[in-house]
Amino acid sequence: MAFFDRLQGEAPRYGWARDAHKARWNPAEVARRTSRQRDERRVCIIGGGASGIHMAWLLRRRGFRNVTVFERNDYVGGKVLTLEAGGVKHEMGACYTTPAYRQVRALLSEFGLYDRAPVAGRTIIRADGTEQTFGDWASEEFASQLQGIAGRLPSLGVGLFVLRDIWRYNRLHRSIFGRYDGTFPPRPSQRGLEQMQGTFLEYLERNKLQTLIPVMRLFQSAQGYGYIEQVPAYYGLLWNDPGTMKIVIEQLTGRGRQGGADLTKAGMQTLFTEMVARSSIDVRLYHEVVRIERDDPIQVRTRDRRSGAELVHDCDLLVVATNARQALDWLDSPTDDERALFGTQTTHQMTTSLQKGRQRNRHGIDSWLHHAVPGKDHHVTTQRLSRFYLDPEGYEAQPVEEPDYRVVFQYGAMPASREQISDRYARHYRGEDSGIAVDGEEVIDRRFWTYFPHWDDVGIQAGNPWKVLDLQGQNRTFWVGASACFESLRDIVNYNLLLMSEHFDE
């Protein structure tokens, strides 16, 4: 038992992390805070995605009475979008929670929406079209990373090597960041920055953690958070923190206490529509921002996409909850720091298609992990049959000749036109590069998401993520969402709570 406890990351703290914010704080306590005092300051929030709506909800709980959200689309939630087809809800963007999503699950519970559908089991389709269970695939991949006789050990022996390396990975993680609450790590020292120099793959190889490459390719690259061969090591360490790796250990050892990933039966977007409804948040849909002048008061100029009318809105505080690089074009006078930070970010692209069609072999989730590598940009990496998890009885009763509805994910780090992406999708489902064809295939809906804003390794070594934290509140402006922290619902919720703790709850 003590051996497994150590594997789960209970080693003593050691490391080089230094303050950029309070390392030890209580996100759950911050999430519960409310105030009966009225705050009449006018707040303009640019972007009605998950980060903007969550921030508006938090401010309303703290007594802010004049909070307005401007959203260019006709719905709230942004990349949290739930569509219905065939009598089943389909998540087109952020959808899964795991035990690492503590604050997201707490929000779902608070709103009475946490009716979970566990997501277990994944089929891996290899380059030659053959199928394997994820467990068999992982065992082979783990073994392939071991040298000499170790690579010929039975699966139990290989598994012990993997568990050892997760333990080592966690210790190395804490040597850089120390222990911290929330998901945004404290600023590391210069030595800590140097420890994570280079790509995530280089970091794993440099520290002799090659056995973890299969896990990281699934967790990092297949989810659209950068190819491990290219993405800075910082983003791999940020996303795959010791809490996440603890869940991996629990799954590998069969000791999981909180379950793995799950879908929310009500639909994840419902969380944000309920926030708006129950807190009476003033959301202006179809309002496209054209100019922001940070005088006194701040003026936000928008264009109503339906009527074409231009409107001016006065506010005392500004929250940018959309792509920060794009927002620089709206600001009348972005500061040198704002330009230096957000002007150097790059983005990737995630394409999500809701598909209708008949596939000979029906699985809950299929993954083509050999597509989650450089050179395979915008190929299909994963598809999910929603009914398999949300309506298992209906899935079992459905005649095989009836078409299924699937959500299909394509990821690319390099730019591509929508026509090129659509063509790769079509080739995939004709069986030309996947080994699986779908009869009567039809695209019901497709979304091209600008995804994963991030800095290169030069920006990480310069400390840009923590410089953004230092920037918060300057010029009465706050920057939230993926541009400020990370492209994950878990991270944007925790980052909002961190800002509440640092700037609004003193």
Short mmCIF file of C-alpha atoms in Angstrom, two decimals:
data_model
loop_
_atom_site.label_atom_id
_atom_site.label_comp_id
_atom_site.label_asym_id
_atom_site.label_seq_id
_atom_site.Cartn_x
_atom_site.Cartn_y
_atom_site.Cartn_z
CA MET A 1 0.00 0.00 0.00
CA ALA A 2 2.80 2.42 0.88
CA PHE A 3 4.40 1.73 -2.51
CA PHE A 4 1.24 2.76 -4.36
CA ASP A 5 0.78 5.80 -2.12
CA ARG A 6 4.23 6.97 -3.12
CA LEU A 7 3.40 6.35 -6.78
CA GLN A 8 0.36 8.55 -6.41
CA GLY A 9 2.56 11.50 -5.66
CA GLU A 10 2.81 11.82 -1.88
CA ALA A 11 6.58 12.36 -1.94
CA PRO A 12 7.92 15.28 0.14
CA ARG A 13 7.99 18.65 -1.55
CA TYR A 14 11.27 19.79 -3.03
CA GLY A 15 11.92 22.21 -5.85
CA TRP A 16 12.48 25.66 -7.15
CA ALA A 17 9.07 27.31 -7.51
CA ARG A 18 8.78 30.94 -6.37
CA ASP A 19 5.81 33.24 -5.95
CA ALA A 20 3.74 34.56 -8.84
CA HIS A 21 0.55 34.01 -6.87
CA LYS A 22 -0.40 32.22 -3.69
CA ALA A 23 0.63 28.61 -4.19
CA ARG A 24 -1.64 27.46 -1.39
CA TRP A 25 -5.18 28.73 -1.72
CA ASN A 26 -8.58 27.09 -1.71
CA PRO A 27 -10.40 27.13 -5.06
CA ALA A 28 -13.51 25.51 -3.56
CA GLU A 29 -13.73 28.20 -0.90
CA VAL A 30 -13.34 30.96 -3.50
CA ALA A 31 -16.03 29.34 -5.64
CA ARG A 32 -18.48 29.44 -2.71
CA ARG A 33 -17.96 33.09 -1.79
CA THR A 34 -20.84 35.52 -2.15
CA SER A 35 -21.39 39.11 -1.04
CA ARG A 36 -24.50 41.03 -0.07
CA GLN A 37 -22.80 44.36 -0.71
CA ARG A 38 -23.75 46.00 -3.97
CA ASP A 39 -20.97 46.95 -6.34
CA GLU A 40 -22.21 49.46 -8.91
CA ARG A 41 -19.12 49.40 -11.11
CA ARG A 42 -20.03 48.67 -14.70
CA VAL A 43 -18.27 45.61 -16.12
CA CYS A 44 -18.06 44.84 -19.86
CA ILE A 45 -17.10 41.27 -20.71
CA ILE A 46 -16.01 40.61 -24.30
CA GLY A 47 -16.99 37.06 -25.23
CA GLY A 48 -19.87 34.90 -24.08
CA GLY A 49 -17.94 31.64 -24.08
CA ALA A 50 -17.38 29.51 -21.00
CA SER A 51 -14.77 31.84 -19.46
CA GLY A 52 -16.83 35.00 -20.00
CA ILE A 53 -20.08 33.56 -18.65
CA HIS A 54 -18.35 31.97 -15.67
CA MET A 55 -16.61 35.26 -14.86
CA ALA A 56 -19.91 37.14 -15.12
CA TRP A 57 -21.53 34.61 -12.77
CA LEU A 58 -18.72 34.96 -10.22
CA LEU A 59 -18.95 38.76 -10.30
CA ARG A 60 -22.71 38.67 -9.86
CA ARG A 61 -22.24 36.49 -6.76
CA ARG A 62 -19.88 39.15 -5.41
CA GLY A 63 -22.46 41.91 -5.66
CA PHE A 64 -21.70 43.37 -9.07
CA ARG A 65 -25.02 44.60 -10.45
CA ASN A 66 -23.94 46.00 -13.82
CA VAL A 67 -22.31 43.17 -15.76
CA THR A 68 -22.83 43.01 -19.52
CA VAL A 69 -21.52 40.27 -21.81
CA PHE A 70 -21.06 40.90 -25.53
CA GLU A 71 -21.18 37.82 -27.76
CA ARG A 72 -20.98 37.87 -31.55
CA ASN A 73 -22.74 34.51 -31.99
CA ASP A 74 -26.37 33.60 -31.32
CA TYR A 75 -25.62 31.42 -28.27
CA VAL A 76 -23.51 31.38 -25.11
CA GLY A 77 -20.85 28.80 -24.34
CA GLY A 78 -18.40 29.35 -27.19
CA LYS A 79 -16.53 26.10 -27.71
CA VAL A 80 -18.88 24.45 -25.22
CA LEU A 81 -21.64 23.65 -27.69
CA THR A 82 -24.25 20.90 -27.35
CA LEU A 83 -26.37 19.93 -30.37
CA GLU A 84 -29.23 17.45 -30.51
CA ALA A 85 -29.76 14.96 -33.33
CA GLY A 86 -31.42 11.56 -33.44
CA GLY A 87 -32.85 12.15 -29.97
CA VAL A 88 -29.38 12.35 -28.39
CA LYS A 89 -27.22 15.26 -27.23
CA HIS A 90 -23.88 15.63 -28.98
CA GLU A 91 -20.98 17.64 -27.60
CA MET A 92 -19.22 19.59 -30.34
CA GLY A 93 -16.58 21.05 -28.06
CA ALA A 94 -15.58 20.70 -24.41
CA CYS A 95 -17.47 17.76 -22.99
CA TYR A 96 -15.61 15.37 -20.68
CA THR A 97 -14.93 15.77 -17.00
CA THR A 98 -12.58 13.64 -14.91
CA PRO A 99 -11.83 13.71 -11.18
CA ALA A 100 -9.28 16.44 -12.03
CA TYR A 101 -12.21 18.68 -13.02
CA ARG A 102 -13.18 19.22 -9.39
CA GLN A 103 -14.49 22.76 -9.80
CA VAL A 104 -16.37 21.97 -13.02
CA ARG A 105 -18.04 18.97 -11.41
CA ALA A 106 -18.88 21.09 -8.36
CA LEU A 107 -20.55 23.66 -10.65
CA LEU A 108 -22.56 20.95 -12.39
CA SER A 109 -23.67 19.61 -9.03
CA GLU A 110 -24.60 23.07 -7.77
CA PHE A 111 -26.87 23.56 -10.77
CA GLY A 112 -28.34 20.05 -10.48
CA LEU A 113 -26.79 19.00 -13.80
CA TYR A 114 -24.27 16.39 -12.72
CA ASP A 115 -26.03 13.30 -14.05
CA ARG A 116 -22.97 11.56 -15.40
CA ALA A 117 -22.56 9.02 -18.17
CA PRO A 118 -19.21 7.23 -17.67
CA VAL A 119 -17.05 7.02 -20.78
CA ALA A 120 -14.98 3.86 -20.71
CA GLY A 121 -13.41 1.84 -23.48
CA ARG A 122 -11.71 3.02 -26.63
CA THR A 123 -10.86 1.23 -29.85
CA ILE A 124 -7.56 2.09 -31.51
CA ILE A 125 -7.46 1.82 -35.30
CA ARG A 126 -3.92 1.24 -36.50
CA ALA A 127 -2.42 2.51 -39.75
CA ASP A 128 -3.13 -0.83 -41.45
CA GLY A 129 -6.83 -0.66 -40.48
CA THR A 130 -6.66 -3.33 -37.77
CA GLU A 131 -8.42 -2.71 -34.46
CA GLN A 132 -7.18 -3.05 -30.89
CA THR A 133 -8.61 -2.29 -27.51
CA PHE A 134 -6.92 0.66 -25.89
CA GLY A 135 -5.48 -1.61 -23.18
CA ASP A 136 -3.80 -3.90 -25.70
CA TRP A 137 -2.52 -0.94 -27.69
CA ALA A 138 -1.13 0.74 -24.58
CA SER A 139 0.62 -2.43 -23.41
CA GLU A 140 2.36 -2.81 -26.77
CA GLU A 141 3.29 0.85 -26.92
CA PHE A 142 4.62 0.89 -23.36
CA ALA A 143 6.73 -2.19 -24.05
CA SER A 144 8.08 -0.69 -27.29
CA GLN A 145 9.63 2.16 -25.29
CA LEU A 146 11.58 -0.16 -22.98
CA GLN A 147 15.08 -1.25 -23.88
CA GLY A 148 16.50 -4.76 -23.92
CA ILE A 149 14.94 -7.48 -21.83
CA ALA A 150 12.58 -5.05 -20.11
CA GLY A 151 10.67 -4.69 -23.35
CA ARG A 152 9.96 -8.43 -23.36
CA LEU A 153 8.46 -8.55 -19.88
CA PRO A 154 4.82 -9.58 -19.40
CA SER A 155 2.29 -6.76 -19.19
CA LEU A 156 2.43 -6.69 -15.36
CA GLY A 157 6.18 -6.13 -15.43
CA VAL A 158 5.86 -3.44 -18.09
CA GLY A 159 3.14 -1.81 -16.01
CA LEU A 160 5.49 -1.57 -13.03
CA PHE A 161 8.00 0.32 -15.17
CA VAL A 162 5.24 2.71 -16.24
CA LEU A 163 4.16 3.28 -12.63
CA ARG A 164 7.76 3.91 -11.63
CA ASP A 165 8.12 6.51 -14.36
CA ILE A 166 4.88 8.26 -13.41
CA TRP A 167 6.26 8.54 -9.88
CA ARG A 168 9.50 10.01 -11.28
CA TYR A 169 7.52 12.35 -13.55
CA ASN A 170 5.56 13.68 -10.55
CA ARG A 171 8.73 14.30 -8.55
CA LEU A 172 10.27 16.16 -11.48
CA HIS A 173 7.07 18.18 -11.89
CA ARG A 174 7.25 19.26 -8.26
CA SER A 175 10.94 20.08 -8.61
CA ILE A 176 9.86 22.79 -11.06
CA PHE A 177 6.57 24.04 -9.63
CA GLY A 178 6.39 22.73 -6.07
CA ARG A 179 2.94 21.92 -4.69
CA TYR A 180 0.10 24.26 -5.51
CA ASP A 181 -3.67 24.48 -5.50
CA GLY A 182 -5.79 25.17 -8.56
CA THR A 183 -4.40 24.36 -11.99
CA PHE A 184 -2.24 27.38 -12.84
CA PRO A 185 1.26 26.78 -11.44
CA PRO A 186 3.34 29.34 -9.53
CA ARG A 187 6.15 31.02 -11.41
CA PRO A 188 9.21 28.74 -11.51
CA SER A 189 12.73 29.97 -10.90
CA GLN A 190 15.18 30.40 -13.75
CA ARG A 191 16.49 26.93 -13.02
CA GLY A 192 12.93 25.59 -13.19
CA LEU A 193 12.41 27.24 -16.59
CA GLU A 194 15.63 25.70 -17.84
CA GLN A 195 14.50 22.26 -16.65
CA MET A 196 11.53 22.39 -19.02
CA GLN A 197 13.31 23.91 -21.98
CA GLY A 198 12.44 22.42 -25.36
CA THR A 199 9.52 20.32 -26.53
CA PHE A 200 7.48 17.98 -24.37
CA LEU A 201 8.95 14.97 -26.17
CA GLU A 202 12.47 16.27 -25.56
CA TYR A 203 11.61 16.73 -21.90
CA LEU A 204 10.38 13.12 -21.61
CA GLU A 205 13.42 11.74 -23.43
CA ARG A 206 15.88 13.92 -21.51
CA ASN A 207 14.48 12.59 -18.24
CA LYS A 208 14.28 8.98 -19.50
CA LEU A 209 10.47 8.91 -19.35
CA GLN A 210 9.90 7.37 -22.77
CA THR A 211 7.44 4.85 -21.35
CA LEU A 212 4.99 7.74 -20.87
CA ILE A 213 5.03 8.76 -24.55
CA PRO A 214 1.89 6.70 -25.43
CA VAL A 215 -0.08 8.25 -22.53
CA MET A 216 1.03 11.75 -23.44
CA ARG A 217 0.25 11.29 -27.13
CA LEU A 218 -3.33 10.43 -26.17
CA PHE A 219 -3.73 13.03 -23.42
CA GLN A 220 -1.87 15.87 -25.15
CA SER A 221 -1.80 15.54 -28.93
CA ALA A 222 -5.04 13.66 -29.56
CA GLN A 223 -6.90 16.32 -27.53
CA GLY A 224 -5.53 19.15 -29.65
CA TYR A 225 -3.02 20.52 -27.15
CA GLY A 226 -0.05 20.35 -29.50
CA TYR A 227 1.98 17.49 -30.90
CA ILE A 228 4.39 16.28 -28.22
CA GLU A 229 7.16 16.55 -30.82
CA GLN A 230 6.51 20.32 -31.15
CA VAL A 231 4.65 21.77 -28.17
CA PRO A 232 6.76 23.39 -25.40
CA ALA A 233 7.27 21.12 -22.42
CA TYR A 234 5.49 23.67 -20.21
CA TYR A 235 2.10 22.86 -21.76
CA GLY A 236 2.59 19.14 -21.28
CA LEU A 237 3.49 19.68 -17.62
CA LEU A 238 0.64 22.15 -17.12
CA TRP A 239 -2.01 19.79 -18.46
CA ASN A 240 -0.55 16.52 -17.15
CA ASP A 241 0.01 17.62 -13.56
CA PRO A 242 0.44 15.20 -10.62
CA GLY A 243 -3.32 15.24 -9.98
CA THR A 244 -3.98 14.05 -13.51
CA MET A 245 -1.24 11.44 -13.31
CA LYS A 246 -2.73 10.17 -10.07
CA ILE A 247 -5.90 9.36 -12.01
CA VAL A 248 -3.78 7.50 -14.59
CA ILE A 249 -2.26 5.42 -11.79
CA GLU A 250 -5.68 4.64 -10.34
CA GLN A 251 -6.88 3.45 -13.73
CA LEU A 252 -3.74 1.38 -14.39
CA THR A 253 -3.90 -0.27 -10.96
CA GLY A 254 -7.67 -0.67 -10.82
CA ARG A 255 -7.78 1.44 -7.68
CA GLY A 256 -9.88 4.27 -9.12
CA ARG A 257 -12.21 5.73 -6.49
CA GLN A 258 -13.79 8.61 -8.36
CA GLY A 259 -14.27 7.13 -11.80
CA GLY A 260 -12.67 8.13 -15.06
CA ALA A 261 -13.98 10.45 -17.74
CA ASP A 262 -17.67 11.08 -18.17
CA LEU A 263 -20.20 13.01 -20.20
CA THR A 264 -22.91 15.13 -18.61
CA LYS A 265 -26.33 13.87 -19.71
CA ALA A 266 -27.88 17.35 -19.60
CA GLY A 267 -25.24 18.64 -22.03
CA MET A 268 -22.26 20.73 -20.95
CA GLN A 269 -23.56 23.89 -22.63
CA THR A 270 -26.59 23.78 -20.30
CA LEU A 271 -24.27 24.73 -17.42
CA PHE A 272 -23.62 28.12 -19.01
CA THR A 273 -27.16 28.78 -20.19
CA GLU A 274 -28.30 28.07 -16.63
CA MET A 275 -25.71 30.48 -15.23
CA VAL A 276 -27.15 33.21 -17.44
CA ALA A 277 -30.76 32.39 -16.59
CA ARG A 278 -30.42 31.98 -12.81
CA SER A 279 -28.17 35.02 -12.30
CA SER A 280 -29.98 37.28 -14.78
CA ILE A 281 -26.73 38.02 -16.59
CA ASP A 282 -27.17 40.67 -19.30
CA VAL A 283 -25.93 38.95 -22.48
CA ARG A 284 -26.03 40.84 -25.77
CA LEU A 285 -26.00 38.24 -28.53
CA TYR A 286 -25.07 39.16 -32.12
CA HIS A 287 -22.93 42.01 -30.78
CA GLU A 288 -19.58 42.16 -32.56
CA VAL A 289 -16.92 44.34 -30.96
CA VAL A 290 -15.34 46.85 -33.33
CA ARG A 291 -13.46 49.20 -30.99
CA ILE A 292 -12.45 49.54 -27.35
CA GLU A 293 -11.30 52.90 -25.97
CA ARG A 294 -9.89 52.73 -22.46
CA ASP A 295 -10.58 56.28 -21.43
CA ASP A 296 -12.62 57.23 -18.38
CA PRO A 297 -15.08 55.61 -18.71
CA ILE A 298 -14.00 52.72 -20.91
CA GLN A 299 -16.06 52.67 -24.09
CA VAL A 300 -16.86 49.46 -25.94
CA ARG A 301 -18.20 49.96 -29.44
CA THR A 302 -20.19 47.09 -30.92
CA ARG A 303 -22.05 46.38 -34.13
CA ASP A 304 -25.36 44.53 -34.05
CA ARG A 305 -24.91 41.82 -36.69
CA ARG A 306 -28.64 41.72 -37.35
CA SER A 307 -29.37 45.41 -37.88
CA GLY A 308 -25.89 46.74 -38.59
CA ALA A 309 -26.38 49.43 -35.95
CA GLU A 310 -23.30 50.57 -34.02
CA LEU A 311 -23.65 51.09 -30.27
CA VAL A 312 -21.44 52.54 -27.54
CA HIS A 313 -21.32 51.03 -24.05
CA ASP A 314 -19.63 52.70 -21.05
CA CYS A 315 -17.95 50.61 -18.38
CA ASP A 316 -15.53 50.87 -15.46
CA LEU A 317 -13.89 47.45 -15.79
CA LEU A 318 -13.10 45.46 -18.93
CA VAL A 319 -12.80 41.67 -19.10
CA VAL A 320 -11.42 40.20 -22.32
CA ALA A 321 -12.75 36.66 -22.58
CA THR A 322 -12.00 36.00 -26.22
CA ASN A 323 -8.88 35.39 -28.31
CA ALA A 324 -6.47 37.97 -26.91
CA ARG A 325 -4.44 38.40 -30.08
CA GLN A 326 -7.58 39.34 -31.98
CA ALA A 327 -8.63 41.68 -29.17
CA LEU A 328 -5.43 43.72 -29.67
CA ASP A 329 -6.94 44.96 -32.95
CA TRP A 330 -9.95 46.37 -31.07
CA LEU A 331 -7.98 48.25 -28.44
CA ASP A 332 -7.31 51.89 -29.30
CA SER A 333 -3.95 51.84 -27.54
CA PRO A 334 -2.71 48.41 -26.41
CA THR A 335 0.29 48.70 -24.13
CA ASP A 336 3.73 47.47 -25.09
CA ASP A 337 3.35 44.61 -22.59
CA GLU A 338 0.00 43.58 -24.06
CA ARG A 339 1.43 43.56 -27.58
CA ALA A 340 4.56 41.71 -26.51
CA LEU A 341 2.56 39.02 -24.72
CA PHE A 342 -0.56 38.38 -26.76
CA GLY A 343 0.86 39.47 -30.10
CA THR A 344 3.34 36.58 -29.97
CA GLN A 345 0.78 33.83 -29.39
CA THR A 346 -0.10 31.38 -32.13
CA THR A 347 -3.17 29.16 -32.48
CA HIS A 348 -4.00 25.78 -33.94
CA GLN A 349 -7.29 24.51 -35.33
CA MET A 350 -9.81 21.91 -34.19
CA THR A 351 -12.61 20.87 -36.50
CA THR A 352 -15.66 19.06 -35.15
CA SER A 353 -18.25 17.41 -37.39
CA LEU A 354 -21.59 15.91 -36.44
CA GLN A 355 -21.94 12.99 -38.80
CA LYS A 356 -24.82 10.70 -39.74
CA GLY A 357 -24.07 7.36 -41.38
CA ARG A 358 -23.74 3.57 -41.09
CA GLN A 359 -20.44 2.01 -40.03
CA ARG A 360 -19.92 -1.74 -40.10
CA ASN A 361 -18.13 -1.90 -36.73
CA ARG A 362 -19.86 0.23 -34.11
CA HIS A 363 -17.77 1.34 -31.13
CA GLY A 364 -18.20 3.98 -28.48
CA ILE A 365 -14.96 5.79 -29.29
CA ASP A 366 -12.52 5.12 -32.13
CA SER A 367 -9.10 6.77 -32.24
CA TRP A 368 -6.48 6.96 -34.98
CA LEU A 369 -3.54 7.90 -32.75
CA HIS A 370 -1.05 7.52 -35.61
CA HIS A 371 -2.74 10.68 -36.94
CA ALA A 372 -1.82 12.62 -33.77
CA VAL A 373 1.67 13.38 -35.08
CA PRO A 374 3.29 16.10 -37.20
CA GLY A 375 2.62 15.55 -40.89
CA LYS A 376 -0.90 14.29 -40.25
CA ASP A 377 -2.48 17.69 -39.71
CA HIS A 378 -6.26 17.80 -39.97
CA HIS A 379 -6.64 14.05 -40.36
CA VAL A 380 -9.39 12.48 -38.26
CA THR A 381 -8.00 11.57 -34.84
CA THR A 382 -11.13 10.48 -32.92
CA GLN A 383 -14.83 9.83 -33.33
CA ARG A 384 -17.44 9.36 -30.61
CA LEU A 385 -20.81 7.62 -30.89
CA SER A 386 -22.78 9.64 -28.35
CA ARG A 387 -25.71 7.22 -27.97
CA PHE A 388 -23.31 4.46 -26.88
CA TYR A 389 -22.80 6.31 -23.57
CA LEU A 390 -25.84 8.54 -23.16
CA ASP A 391 -28.50 6.03 -24.20
CA PRO A 392 -26.99 2.52 -23.97
CA GLU A 393 -30.37 0.79 -24.06
CA GLY A 394 -31.33 2.68 -27.20
CA TYR A 395 -27.95 1.85 -28.70
CA GLU A 396 -28.42 -1.89 -28.07
CA ALA A 397 -31.96 -1.84 -29.47
CA GLN A 398 -31.12 0.14 -32.59
CA PRO A 399 -31.15 -1.99 -35.78
CA VAL A 400 -27.73 -2.11 -37.43
CA GLU A 401 -29.17 -0.83 -40.72
CA GLU A 402 -30.18 2.45 -39.09
CA PRO A 403 -27.58 5.21 -39.28
CA ASP A 404 -25.71 6.42 -36.21
CA TYR A 405 -24.76 9.95 -35.26
CA ARG A 406 -21.08 10.51 -34.45
CA VAL A 407 -18.97 13.47 -33.42
CA VAL A 408 -15.73 13.54 -35.40
CA PHE A 409 -12.59 15.45 -34.40
CA GLN A 410 -9.80 16.70 -36.65
CA TYR A 411 -6.80 18.59 -35.32
CA GLY A 412 -4.07 20.52 -37.06
CA ALA A 413 -1.15 22.70 -36.01
CA MET A 414 -0.56 24.02 -39.53
CA PRO A 415 -3.01 26.35 -41.31
CA ALA A 416 -5.39 24.74 -43.79
CA SER A 417 -8.43 25.94 -45.68
CA ARG A 418 -11.88 24.67 -44.82
CA GLU A 419 -11.96 22.93 -48.18
CA GLN A 420 -8.72 21.07 -47.42
CA ILE A 421 -10.00 19.99 -44.01
CA SER A 422 -13.30 18.83 -45.48
CA ASP A 423 -11.45 16.89 -48.17
CA ARG A 424 -9.34 15.01 -45.60
CA TYR A 425 -12.49 14.20 -43.67
CA ALA A 426 -14.14 12.84 -46.86
CA ARG A 427 -11.12 10.70 -47.74
CA HIS A 428 -11.12 9.27 -44.24
CA TYR A 429 -14.73 8.13 -44.41
CA ARG A 430 -14.32 6.70 -47.87
CA GLY A 431 -11.78 4.41 -46.20
CA GLU A 432 -8.83 5.78 -48.14
CA ASP A 433 -6.62 6.58 -45.14
CA SER A 434 -8.46 4.98 -42.25
CA GLY A 435 -9.50 1.47 -43.20
CA ILE A 436 -13.08 2.30 -42.17
CA ALA A 437 -15.74 3.55 -44.52
CA VAL A 438 -19.16 4.93 -43.58
CA ASP A 439 -22.14 4.29 -45.84
CA GLY A 440 -24.59 7.09 -46.48
CA GLU A 441 -22.29 9.54 -44.70
CA GLU A 442 -23.76 13.00 -44.17
CA VAL A 443 -22.41 16.01 -42.26
CA ILE A 444 -25.20 17.47 -40.10
CA ASP A 445 -23.10 20.27 -38.62
CA ARG A 446 -19.45 21.31 -38.70
CA ARG A 447 -17.49 23.79 -36.58
CA PHE A 448 -14.02 25.13 -37.29
CA TRP A 449 -12.60 26.19 -33.94
CA THR A 450 -9.60 28.50 -33.49
CA TYR A 451 -7.87 26.44 -30.84
CA PHE A 452 -5.13 26.36 -28.23
CA PRO A 453 -3.56 29.85 -28.14
CA HIS A 454 -0.03 29.44 -26.85
CA TRP A 455 3.55 30.70 -26.86
CA ASP A 456 6.59 28.99 -28.29
CA ASP A 457 9.45 27.88 -26.09
CA VAL A 458 11.09 31.33 -26.28
CA GLY A 459 7.93 32.85 -24.81
CA ILE A 460 7.78 30.25 -22.07
CA GLN A 461 11.42 30.78 -21.15
CA ALA A 462 10.65 34.51 -20.95
CA GLY A 463 7.94 33.70 -18.37
CA ASN A 464 5.00 34.93 -20.46
CA PRO A 465 2.24 32.95 -18.67
CA TRP A 466 3.19 34.61 -15.36
CA LYS A 467 3.70 38.02 -16.97
CA VAL A 468 0.04 37.85 -18.02
CA LEU A 469 -0.87 37.26 -14.38
CA ASP A 470 1.16 40.35 -13.46
CA LEU A 471 -0.77 42.27 -16.14
CA GLN A 472 -4.18 41.52 -14.64
CA GLY A 473 -6.06 44.64 -13.54
CA GLN A 474 -3.76 47.11 -15.26
CA ASN A 475 -5.69 49.69 -17.28
CA ARG A 476 -8.81 48.34 -15.51
CA THR A 477 -8.52 45.27 -17.78
CA PHE A 478 -8.59 41.56 -17.02
CA TRP A 479 -7.63 38.84 -19.50
CA VAL A 480 -9.31 35.45 -19.05
CA GLY A 481 -9.91 32.29 -21.05
CA ALA A 482 -7.56 30.09 -23.05
CA SER A 483 -5.28 32.97 -24.10
CA ALA A 484 -4.48 33.67 -20.46
CA CYS A 485 -4.14 30.11 -19.16
CA PHE A 486 -4.90 26.99 -21.24
CA GLU A 487 -7.46 25.57 -23.68
CA SER A 488 -9.38 23.49 -21.15
CA LEU A 489 -12.62 24.01 -19.26
CA ARG A 490 -10.87 22.82 -16.12
CA ASP A 491 -8.19 25.46 -16.48
CA ILE A 492 -10.32 28.47 -17.41
CA VAL A 493 -12.67 27.88 -14.45
CA ASN A 494 -9.74 27.58 -12.03
CA TYR A 495 -8.03 30.65 -13.54
CA ASN A 496 -11.17 32.72 -13.03
CA LEU A 497 -11.22 31.60 -9.40
CA LEU A 498 -7.56 32.55 -9.05
CA LEU A 499 -8.35 36.07 -10.33
CA MET A 500 -11.26 36.31 -7.90
CA SER A 501 -8.96 35.36 -5.05
CA GLU A 502 -6.18 37.74 -6.12
CA HIS A 503 -8.19 40.82 -7.19
CA PHE A 504 -11.79 40.74 -5.96
CA ASP A 505 -11.82 38.93 -2.62
CA GLU A 506 -9.19 40.89 -0.71
#
